[in-house]
mmCIF file of C-alpha atoms and ligand atoms in Angstrom:
data_model
loop_
_atom_site.group_PDB
_atom_site.id
_atom_site.type_symbol
_atom_site.label_atom_id
_atom_site.label_comp_id
_atom_site.label_asym_id
_atom_site.label_seq_id
_atom_site.Cartn_x
_atom_site.Cartn_y
_atom_site.Cartn_z
ATOM 1 C CA MET A 1 19.312 22.848 5.656
ATOM 2 C CA LEU A 2 18.535 20.103 3.067
ATOM 3 C CA ILE A 3 21.634 18.761 1.899
ATOM 4 C CA LYS A 4 20.601 15.902 -0.700
ATOM 5 C CA ARG A 5 23.191 13.057 0.063
ATOM 6 C CA LYS A 6 23.450 10.450 -2.316
ATOM 7 C CA LEU A 7 22.720 6.915 -0.616
ATOM 8 C CA GLY A 8 23.753 3.790 -2.699
ATOM 9 C CA TRP A 9 20.616 2.219 -2.572
ATOM 10 C CA GLU A 10 18.915 5.104 -3.229
ATOM 11 C CA ILE A 11 17.186 5.396 -6.970
ATOM 12 C CA PRO A 12 18.297 8.908 -8.618
ATOM 13 C CA GLU A 13 15.058 10.568 -9.021
ATOM 14 C CA SER A 14 15.730 10.987 -12.354
ATOM 15 C CA GLN A 15 15.743 7.333 -13.019
ATOM 16 C CA VAL A 16 12.265 6.874 -11.427
ATOM 17 C CA THR A 17 8.909 7.150 -13.026
ATOM 18 C CA PRO A 18 7.053 9.111 -10.251
ATOM 19 C CA GLN A 19 3.098 8.665 -10.175
ATOM 20 C CA ALA A 20 3.178 12.286 -9.200
ATOM 21 C CA VAL A 21 4.651 13.321 -12.749
ATOM 22 C CA PHE A 22 1.255 14.278 -14.153
ATOM 23 C CA LEU A 23 0.493 16.419 -11.370
ATOM 24 C CA ASN A 24 2.969 19.405 -12.274
ATOM 25 C CA ARG A 25 6.335 19.951 -13.197
ATOM 26 C CA ARG A 26 6.543 21.965 -9.774
ATOM 27 C CA SER A 27 5.273 18.621 -7.718
ATOM 28 C CA LEU A 28 8.855 16.970 -8.709
ATOM 29 C CA ILE A 29 11.032 20.237 -7.420
ATOM 30 C CA ALA A 30 9.208 20.183 -4.201
ATOM 31 C CA GLY A 31 9.801 16.427 -4.046
ATOM 32 C CA LEU A 32 13.575 16.921 -5.080
ATOM 33 C CA ALA A 33 13.602 19.078 -2.085
ATOM 34 C CA GLY A 34 11.770 17.156 0.300
ATOM 35 C CA VAL A 35 14.155 13.892 -0.572
ATOM 36 C CA ALA A 36 15.940 13.999 3.271
ATOM 37 C CA LEU A 37 16.573 10.748 3.742
ATOM 38 C CA ALA A 38 20.072 11.230 5.331
ATOM 39 C CA GLY A 39 19.984 10.687 9.081
ATOM 40 C CA ALA A 40 16.414 9.344 9.020
ATOM 41 C CA GLY A 41 17.424 6.307 10.493
ATOM 42 C CA THR A 42 14.756 3.761 11.538
ATOM 43 C CA PRO A 43 12.338 5.853 13.450
ATOM 44 C CA ALA A 44 12.091 5.324 17.119
ATOM 45 C CA LEU A 45 9.054 2.963 17.056
ATOM 46 C CA ALA A 46 7.014 4.229 19.790
ATOM 47 C CA ASP A 47 7.764 2.337 22.824
ATOM 48 C CA ALA A 48 4.385 3.261 23.714
ATOM 49 C CA ASP A 49 2.807 1.046 20.995
ATOM 50 C CA PRO A 50 0.416 -1.203 23.048
ATOM 51 C CA SER A 51 0.703 -3.737 20.373
ATOM 52 C CA GLN A 52 4.581 -4.232 20.635
ATOM 53 C CA GLY A 53 4.276 -7.428 22.316
ATOM 54 C CA LEU A 54 2.277 -9.241 19.669
ATOM 55 C CA TYR A 55 5.397 -9.433 17.288
ATOM 56 C CA PRO A 56 7.173 -11.495 15.838
ATOM 57 C CA ALA A 57 4.304 -13.745 14.948
ATOM 58 C CA LYS A 58 4.591 -17.028 13.695
ATOM 59 C CA LEU A 59 5.488 -17.359 10.157
ATOM 60 C CA ASN A 60 3.147 -18.712 7.773
ATOM 61 C CA SER A 61 5.302 -21.535 5.689
ATOM 62 C CA THR A 62 3.300 -21.053 2.664
ATOM 63 C CA TYR A 63 4.606 -17.557 2.362
ATOM 64 C CA LYS A 64 8.140 -18.217 4.027
ATOM 65 C CA ASP A 65 10.163 -17.594 0.790
ATOM 66 C CA ALA A 66 9.664 -14.632 -1.882
ATOM 67 C CA GLY A 67 12.608 -15.988 -3.899
ATOM 68 C CA ARG A 68 14.467 -13.335 -3.270
ATOM 69 C CA ALA A 69 16.298 -11.388 -0.332
ATOM 70 C CA ILE A 70 14.111 -9.737 2.051
ATOM 71 C CA THR A 71 14.891 -5.574 1.397
ATOM 72 C CA ASP A 72 16.996 -4.265 4.068
ATOM 73 C CA GLU A 73 14.664 -2.675 6.892
ATOM 74 C CA GLN A 74 16.191 0.888 6.593
ATOM 75 C CA TYR A 75 15.496 0.859 3.057
ATOM 76 C CA ASN A 76 11.757 0.181 3.491
ATOM 77 C CA VAL A 77 11.088 2.441 6.331
ATOM 78 C CA ASN A 78 13.039 5.546 4.576
ATOM 79 C CA TYR A 79 12.000 4.826 1.053
ATOM 80 C CA ASN A 80 8.188 5.353 1.059
ATOM 81 C CA ASN A 81 5.044 6.444 -1.022
ATOM 82 C CA PHE A 82 3.029 8.111 1.485
ATOM 83 C CA TYR A 83 1.576 11.037 -0.110
ATOM 84 C CA GLU A 84 -0.259 12.190 3.017
ATOM 85 C CA PHE A 85 3.194 13.160 4.208
ATOM 86 C CA GLY A 86 4.610 14.701 0.900
ATOM 87 C CA THR A 87 5.231 13.514 -2.772
ATOM 88 C CA SER A 88 8.800 12.460 -2.311
ATOM 89 C CA LYS A 89 10.061 9.071 -1.082
ATOM 90 C CA GLY A 90 11.866 10.935 1.892
ATOM 91 C CA ILE A 91 8.650 10.941 4.302
ATOM 92 C CA ALA A 92 9.702 8.964 6.886
ATOM 93 C CA ALA A 93 10.706 11.897 9.542
ATOM 94 C CA GLU A 94 7.380 13.633 8.336
ATOM 95 C CA ALA A 95 5.128 10.908 8.903
ATOM 96 C CA GLU A 96 6.232 10.720 12.574
ATOM 97 C CA LYS A 97 3.695 12.962 13.082
ATOM 98 C CA LEU A 98 0.999 10.577 12.394
ATOM 99 C CA ARG A 99 -1.033 9.781 15.703
ATOM 100 C CA ILE A 100 -1.489 5.778 15.729
ATOM 101 C CA ARG A 101 -3.380 5.714 18.944
ATOM 102 C CA PRO A 102 -6.294 5.989 19.746
ATOM 103 C CA TRP A 103 -7.029 4.481 16.220
ATOM 104 C CA GLU A 104 -10.592 3.637 15.240
ATOM 105 C CA ILE A 105 -11.378 1.572 12.310
ATOM 106 C CA ALA A 106 -15.085 2.371 10.995
ATOM 107 C CA VAL A 107 -16.944 -0.854 9.463
ATOM 108 C CA ASP A 108 -20.181 0.059 7.608
ATOM 109 C CA GLY A 109 -22.241 -0.402 3.936
ATOM 110 C CA GLU A 110 -23.829 -3.642 3.069
ATOM 111 C CA VAL A 111 -23.199 -5.087 6.475
ATOM 112 C CA ASP A 112 -25.496 -6.732 9.230
ATOM 113 C CA LYS A 113 -24.469 -4.259 11.702
ATOM 114 C CA PRO A 114 -22.109 -1.254 11.196
ATOM 115 C CA PHE A 115 -19.762 -1.044 13.975
ATOM 116 C CA THR A 116 -16.465 1.011 15.082
ATOM 117 C CA ILE A 117 -13.506 -0.884 16.350
ATOM 118 C CA GLY A 118 -10.298 0.294 17.996
ATOM 119 C CA ILE A 119 -7.112 -1.102 16.578
ATOM 120 C CA ASP A 120 -5.999 -3.142 19.700
ATOM 121 C CA ASP A 121 -9.620 -4.516 20.012
ATOM 122 C CA LEU A 122 -9.322 -5.568 16.493
ATOM 123 C CA LEU A 123 -5.773 -7.243 17.143
ATOM 124 C CA LYS A 124 -7.524 -9.309 19.921
ATOM 125 C CA LYS A 125 -9.872 -10.924 17.485
ATOM 126 C CA VAL A 126 -7.539 -11.987 15.005
ATOM 127 C CA ALA A 127 -4.624 -14.485 14.740
ATOM 128 C CA LEU A 128 -1.495 -12.662 13.455
ATOM 129 C CA GLU A 129 0.897 -14.464 11.562
ATOM 130 C CA GLU A 130 3.927 -13.614 9.376
ATOM 131 C CA ARG A 131 4.124 -13.420 5.328
ATOM 132 C CA ILE A 132 7.051 -12.776 3.068
ATOM 133 C CA TYR A 133 5.655 -11.018 0.108
ATOM 134 C CA ARG A 134 7.238 -9.053 -3.190
ATOM 135 C CA HIS A 135 5.986 -5.997 -3.605
ATOM 136 C CA ARG A 136 5.792 -4.101 -7.006
ATOM 137 C CA CYS A 137 5.295 -0.474 -7.366
ATOM 138 C CA VAL A 138 3.702 0.758 -10.500
ATOM 139 C CA GLU A 139 6.487 3.218 -10.930
ATOM 140 C CA ALA A 140 8.947 0.183 -11.584
ATOM 141 C CA TRP A 141 10.644 -0.475 -8.330
ATOM 142 C CA SER A 142 10.081 -3.517 -5.965
ATOM 143 C CA MET A 143 10.985 -4.692 -2.766
ATOM 144 C CA VAL A 144 10.645 -8.062 -0.379
ATOM 145 C CA VAL A 145 8.708 -7.632 2.775
ATOM 146 C CA PRO A 146 8.064 -9.766 5.662
ATOM 147 C CA TRP A 147 4.931 -8.479 6.933
ATOM 148 C CA SER A 148 2.811 -9.551 9.937
ATOM 149 C CA GLY A 149 -0.915 -9.370 9.999
ATOM 150 C CA PHE A 150 -3.944 -11.705 9.077
ATOM 151 C CA PRO A 151 -5.873 -12.450 6.147
ATOM 152 C CA LEU A 152 -8.199 -9.652 4.676
ATOM 153 C CA LYS A 153 -11.065 -12.480 4.682
ATOM 154 C CA SER A 154 -10.665 -12.782 8.579
ATOM 155 C CA LEU A 155 -12.135 -8.802 8.520
ATOM 156 C CA VAL A 156 -14.644 -9.575 5.893
ATOM 157 C CA GLU A 157 -15.999 -12.207 8.319
ATOM 158 C CA LEU A 158 -16.118 -9.849 11.278
ATOM 159 C CA ALA A 159 -18.013 -7.615 9.403
ATOM 160 C CA LYS A 160 -20.353 -9.819 7.953
ATOM 161 C CA PRO A 161 -21.289 -8.274 4.910
ATOM 162 C CA LYS A 162 -24.892 -8.930 3.165
ATOM 163 C CA THR A 163 -24.988 -10.867 -0.260
ATOM 164 C CA ASP A 164 -25.597 -7.405 -2.118
ATOM 165 C CA ALA A 165 -21.930 -6.163 -1.173
ATOM 166 C CA LYS A 166 -19.745 -6.526 -4.289
ATOM 167 C CA TYR A 167 -16.792 -4.416 -3.438
ATOM 168 C CA VAL A 168 -14.661 -3.538 -0.417
ATOM 169 C CA ARG A 169 -13.828 0.074 -0.236
ATOM 170 C CA PHE A 170 -11.166 1.240 1.743
ATOM 171 C CA GLU A 171 -10.345 4.800 3.036
ATOM 172 C CA THR A 172 -7.253 6.270 4.888
ATOM 173 C CA PHE A 173 -7.662 9.165 7.587
ATOM 174 C CA ASN A 174 -7.866 12.654 6.280
ATOM 175 C CA ASP A 175 -6.106 15.249 8.714
ATOM 176 C CA PRO A 176 -4.602 18.128 6.815
ATOM 177 C CA GLU A 177 -3.351 19.546 10.196
ATOM 178 C CA MET A 178 -1.278 16.222 11.051
ATOM 179 C CA ALA A 179 -0.497 15.351 7.542
ATOM 180 C CA SER A 180 1.155 18.095 5.424
ATOM 181 C CA GLY A 181 0.555 16.503 2.109
ATOM 182 C CA GLN A 182 -2.850 16.919 2.751
ATOM 183 C CA GLN A 183 -2.824 20.730 3.052
ATOM 184 C CA PRO A 184 -3.247 22.567 -0.449
ATOM 185 C CA GLY A 185 0.294 22.326 -1.963
ATOM 186 C CA LEU A 186 2.216 24.258 -5.146
ATOM 187 C CA PHE A 187 0.090 22.088 -7.335
ATOM 188 C CA GLY A 188 -3.260 22.100 -5.727
ATOM 189 C CA THR A 189 -4.881 19.689 -3.592
ATOM 190 C CA MET A 190 -5.117 16.299 -3.778
ATOM 191 C CA PRO A 191 -8.591 14.462 -4.128
ATOM 192 C CA TRP A 192 -7.992 13.120 -0.353
ATOM 193 C CA PRO A 193 -8.821 11.005 1.696
ATOM 194 C CA TYR A 194 -6.985 8.168 -0.188
ATOM 195 C CA ILE A 195 -9.532 5.583 -1.293
ATOM 196 C CA GLU A 196 -8.836 1.843 -2.816
ATOM 197 C CA GLY A 197 -11.318 -0.941 -3.785
ATOM 198 C CA LEU A 198 -11.629 -4.414 -4.233
ATOM 199 C CA THR A 199 -13.968 -6.821 -5.564
ATOM 200 C CA MET A 200 -15.379 -9.216 -2.780
ATOM 201 C CA ALA A 201 -13.565 -12.152 -4.581
ATOM 202 C CA GLU A 202 -10.209 -10.648 -4.237
ATOM 203 C CA ALA A 203 -10.637 -9.646 -0.688
ATOM 204 C CA MET A 204 -11.818 -12.875 0.165
ATOM 205 C CA HIS A 205 -8.644 -14.551 -1.710
ATOM 206 C CA ASP A 206 -5.964 -16.012 0.715
ATOM 207 C CA LEU A 207 -3.277 -13.524 -0.282
ATOM 208 C CA ALA A 208 -5.063 -10.164 0.322
ATOM 209 C CA PHE A 209 -3.322 -9.506 3.759
ATOM 210 C CA VAL A 210 -4.249 -6.831 6.475
ATOM 211 C CA VAL A 211 -0.632 -5.438 7.681
ATOM 212 C CA THR A 212 -0.133 -4.238 11.224
ATOM 213 C CA GLY A 213 3.325 -5.366 11.436
ATOM 214 C CA ALA A 214 6.519 -5.610 9.744
ATOM 215 C CA TYR A 215 10.079 -6.897 10.103
ATOM 216 C CA GLY A 216 8.705 -8.331 13.518
ATOM 217 C CA LYS A 217 7.604 -5.369 15.005
ATOM 218 C CA PRO A 218 4.342 -2.958 14.716
ATOM 219 C CA VAL A 219 4.558 -1.746 11.187
ATOM 220 C CA ALA A 220 6.461 1.929 10.923
ATOM 221 C CA LYS A 221 4.512 4.829 10.394
ATOM 222 C CA SER A 222 5.910 5.629 6.837
ATOM 223 C CA MET A 223 4.806 2.132 5.883
ATOM 224 C CA GLY A 224 1.115 2.841 6.954
ATOM 225 C CA ALA A 225 0.737 2.193 10.602
ATOM 226 C CA PRO A 226 -1.035 0.932 12.475
ATOM 227 C CA ILE A 227 -3.257 -1.034 9.803
ATOM 228 C CA ARG A 228 -3.160 -1.165 5.937
ATOM 229 C CA ILE A 229 -3.338 -3.719 3.260
ATOM 230 C CA HIS A 230 -0.827 -5.675 0.975
ATOM 231 C CA LEU A 231 -2.051 -7.223 -2.368
ATOM 232 C CA PRO A 232 1.010 -8.819 -3.745
ATOM 233 C CA TRP A 233 -0.163 -9.602 -7.166
ATOM 234 C CA LYS A 234 -1.103 -6.221 -7.799
ATOM 235 C CA TYR A 235 0.700 -2.593 -8.467
ATOM 236 C CA GLY A 236 1.505 -0.923 -4.964
ATOM 237 C CA PHE A 237 -1.091 1.786 -5.398
ATOM 238 C CA LYS A 238 -3.717 -0.550 -4.576
ATOM 239 C CA SER A 239 -2.215 -1.488 -0.923
ATOM 240 C CA ILE A 240 -3.566 1.290 1.093
ATOM 241 C CA LYS A 241 -2.116 2.404 4.287
ATOM 242 C CA SER A 242 -3.355 3.681 7.537
ATOM 243 C CA ILE A 243 -7.141 2.575 7.115
ATOM 244 C CA VAL A 244 -9.656 4.311 9.239
ATOM 245 C CA LYS A 245 -12.735 2.977 7.127
ATOM 246 C CA VAL A 246 -13.868 -0.195 5.481
ATOM 247 C CA SER A 247 -17.171 -0.002 3.346
ATOM 248 C CA PHE A 248 -18.881 -3.005 1.648
ATOM 249 C CA VAL A 249 -20.587 -1.519 -1.123
ATOM 250 C CA LYS A 250 -22.631 -2.573 -4.440
ATOM 251 C CA GLU A 251 -20.658 0.059 -6.518
ATOM 252 C CA ARG A 252 -17.165 -0.116 -7.806
ATOM 253 C CA PRO A 253 -15.266 2.258 -5.532
ATOM 254 C CA ILE A 254 -13.335 4.942 -7.431
ATOM 255 C CA GLY A 255 -9.839 4.871 -6.118
ATOM 256 C CA MET A 256 -7.915 8.455 -5.636
ATOM 257 C CA TRP A 257 -5.185 7.676 -7.880
ATOM 258 C CA GLU A 258 -8.130 6.384 -10.655
ATOM 259 C CA GLN A 259 -9.847 9.786 -9.844
ATOM 260 C CA LEU A 260 -6.975 11.915 -10.667
ATOM 261 C CA GLN A 261 -6.011 9.590 -13.782
ATOM 262 C CA ALA A 262 -7.966 7.091 -14.911
ATOM 263 C CA SER A 263 -6.174 6.273 -17.948
ATOM 264 C CA GLU A 264 -3.275 5.485 -16.110
ATOM 265 C CA TYR A 265 -3.987 4.123 -12.664
ATOM 266 C CA GLY A 266 -7.143 1.656 -13.384
ATOM 267 C CA PHE A 267 -9.484 -0.375 -10.531
ATOM 268 C CA TRP A 268 -7.861 -3.833 -11.362
ATOM 269 C CA ALA A 269 -4.500 -2.738 -11.474
ATOM 270 C CA ASN A 270 -2.582 -6.267 -11.633
ATOM 271 C CA VAL A 271 1.143 -6.699 -12.566
ATOM 272 C CA ASN A 272 1.639 -7.451 -16.006
ATOM 273 C CA PRO A 273 5.292 -6.988 -17.597
ATOM 274 C CA ALA A 274 3.518 -7.078 -21.258
ATOM 275 C CA VAL A 275 1.484 -4.185 -20.657
ATOM 276 C CA PRO A 276 3.066 -0.764 -20.317
ATOM 277 C CA HIS A 277 1.829 2.013 -18.174
ATOM 278 C CA PRO A 278 0.943 4.636 -20.626
ATOM 279 C CA ARG A 279 4.180 6.772 -19.850
ATOM 280 C CA TRP A 280 6.690 4.129 -19.304
ATOM 281 C CA SER A 281 7.497 0.199 -19.788
ATOM 282 C CA GLN A 282 6.535 -2.368 -16.896
ATOM 283 C CA ALA A 283 8.884 -5.028 -18.449
ATOM 284 C CA SER A 284 11.880 -4.680 -15.801
ATOM 285 C CA GLU A 285 11.798 -3.374 -12.228
ATOM 286 C CA GLN A 286 14.317 -2.097 -10.046
ATOM 287 C CA VAL A 287 15.049 -4.150 -6.843
ATOM 288 C CA LEU A 288 15.481 -1.407 -4.048
ATOM 289 C CA GLY A 289 18.769 -1.931 -2.016
ATOM 290 C CA THR A 290 20.531 -4.065 -4.827
ATOM 291 C CA GLY A 291 21.145 -1.754 -7.568
ATOM 292 C CA GLU A 292 19.778 -4.707 -9.754
ATOM 293 C CA ARG A 293 17.179 -4.750 -12.397
ATOM 294 C CA ILE A 294 14.981 -7.903 -13.171
ATOM 295 C CA PRO A 295 12.090 -8.930 -15.484
ATOM 296 C CA THR A 296 8.589 -8.350 -13.743
ATOM 297 C CA GLN A 297 6.386 -11.631 -13.776
ATOM 298 C CA ILE A 298 2.696 -11.553 -14.570
ATOM 299 C CA TYR A 299 0.856 -11.173 -11.543
ATOM 300 C CA ASN A 300 4.129 -10.521 -9.860
ATOM 301 C CA GLY A 301 5.018 -14.108 -10.060
ATOM 302 C CA TYR A 302 1.503 -14.867 -7.976
ATOM 303 C CA GLY A 303 -0.430 -15.727 -10.993
ATOM 304 C CA GLU A 304 -0.908 -19.546 -10.020
ATOM 305 C CA PHE A 305 -2.781 -18.348 -7.009
ATOM 306 C CA VAL A 306 -4.773 -15.510 -8.440
ATOM 307 C CA ALA A 307 -4.950 -15.892 -12.246
ATOM 308 C CA SER A 308 -8.331 -17.617 -11.600
ATOM 309 C CA LEU A 309 -9.843 -14.425 -10.001
ATOM 310 C CA TYR A 310 -10.133 -13.372 -13.470
ATOM 311 C CA THR A 311 -11.448 -15.648 -16.009
ATOM 312 C CA GLY A 312 -14.058 -14.261 -17.811
ATOM 313 C CA LEU A 313 -13.012 -10.742 -16.995
ATOM 314 C CA GLU A 314 -10.642 -10.699 -20.294
ATOM 315 C CA SER A 315 -12.658 -7.692 -21.650
ATOM 316 C CA GLU A 316 -11.689 -5.717 -18.492
ATOM 317 C CA LYS A 317 -8.426 -3.281 -18.148
ATOM 318 C CA LEU A 318 -6.917 -6.095 -15.701
ATOM 319 C CA TYR A 319 -3.169 -4.687 -16.007
ATOM 320 C CA MET A 320 -3.414 -0.938 -15.649
HETATM 321 N N1 LIG B 1 -2.873 6.086 2.316
HETATM 322 C C1 LIG B 1 -2.056 5.802 1.228
HETATM 323 N N2 LIG B 1 -1.772 4.387 0.820
HETATM 324 C C2 LIG B 1 -0.830 4.277 0.304
HETATM 325 C C3 LIG B 1 0.107 5.430 -0.635
HETATM 326 C C4 LIG B 1 -0.351 6.908 -0.090
HETATM 327 O O1 LIG B 1 0.436 7.794 -0.751
HETATM 328 N N3 LIG B 1 -1.207 6.994 0.668
HETATM 329 N N4 LIG B 1 0.846 4.804 -1.694
HETATM 330 C C5 LIG B 1 0.817 3.731 -2.211
HETATM 331 C C6 LIG B 1 2.166 3.306 -3.114
HETATM 332 S S1 LIG B 1 2.036 4.099 -4.610
HETATM 333 C C7 LIG B 1 2.468 2.263 -2.965
HETATM 334 S S2 LIG B 1 4.172 1.708 -3.917
HETATM 335 C C8 LIG B 1 2.863 1.538 -1.603
HETATM 336 C C9 LIG B 1 4.066 2.301 -0.895
HETATM 337 O O2 LIG B 1 4.158 1.303 0.558
HETATM 338 P P1 LIG B 1 5.577 1.552 1.096
HETATM 339 O O3 LIG B 1 5.796 2.856 1.510
HETATM 340 O O4 LIG B 1 5.468 0.618 2.514
HETATM 341 O O5 LIG B 1 6.673 0.848 0.456
HETATM 342 O O6 LIG B 1 1.713 2.165 -0.244
HETATM 343 C C10 LIG B 1 0.759 2.488 -1.247
HETATM 344 N N5 LIG B 1 -0.474 2.921 -0.153
HETATM 345 MO MO1 LIG B 2 3.207 2.482 -5.679
#
């Protein structure tokens, strides 16, 4: 039996503006029924995770302070968007079904030599660090997370892309047997796998981060184990989880959200409070775990670092 228990920090579904709304009203109903946060707790993180000894990683002093309190781990692990495991925020228990070993990442496209690498071998080739980043979901909620991982640039350098590679395309697993959200649902099937993309310049930017840990340990399954990215100046849907493929391509990738609804989820998706989403304002955000509503900042406050990436692109839809 599912009992919908109200937790103090939980944003009532009636106050959020879910990305899933356009799918069908029925998806909302299914989402409500799926909010089973009560008792989920912090999922017991695989004592078996062979990467556990790598954490906590050393804090990078450039990103040691996000200007706001770190969001409590409990909220982060139990309030997620991970549609592979369902459309509600309460997918943490279901996401425990994610099998994170063996985990292989294919690197292909316009590279010197395509290869596949296991997550633990990849972790041996990079230097892990901790960074405290703000995260802003397009649904107008936000959080602050102590991520661990390595600059995306390091992965690009391992891949050795050719000069004609213009974009990086990321892909999540597609395994409907493991991930119930990938099965045909009440509202049809979403166009799996989850895909997202960046320009090479964005991928090489120091802020672009590959996440393998959070809160001083391997990243929780609900947050995209064993490897995701985080792009703190963009809306959250760009920060793809549980990556199995990284491709260097010539054409601009079309993300899964863009494929679903191009008018609402564009390629650039840089945070801008002055540009409303077609269905809601982006002027402010609800800070998870605090009950607080604060103004949203352009580029989520990272403009001094990233604004120059977009000079000359003013005619593009940079903020949706
Ligand atoms: N594969 C995959 N990646 C994903 C998503 C998803 O549903 N599937 N949701 C995105 C959205 S909309 C957000 S806001 C963040 C949420 O990350 P969190 O659950 O760690 O807060 O992950 C992004 N990455
Ligand atoms: Mo999001």
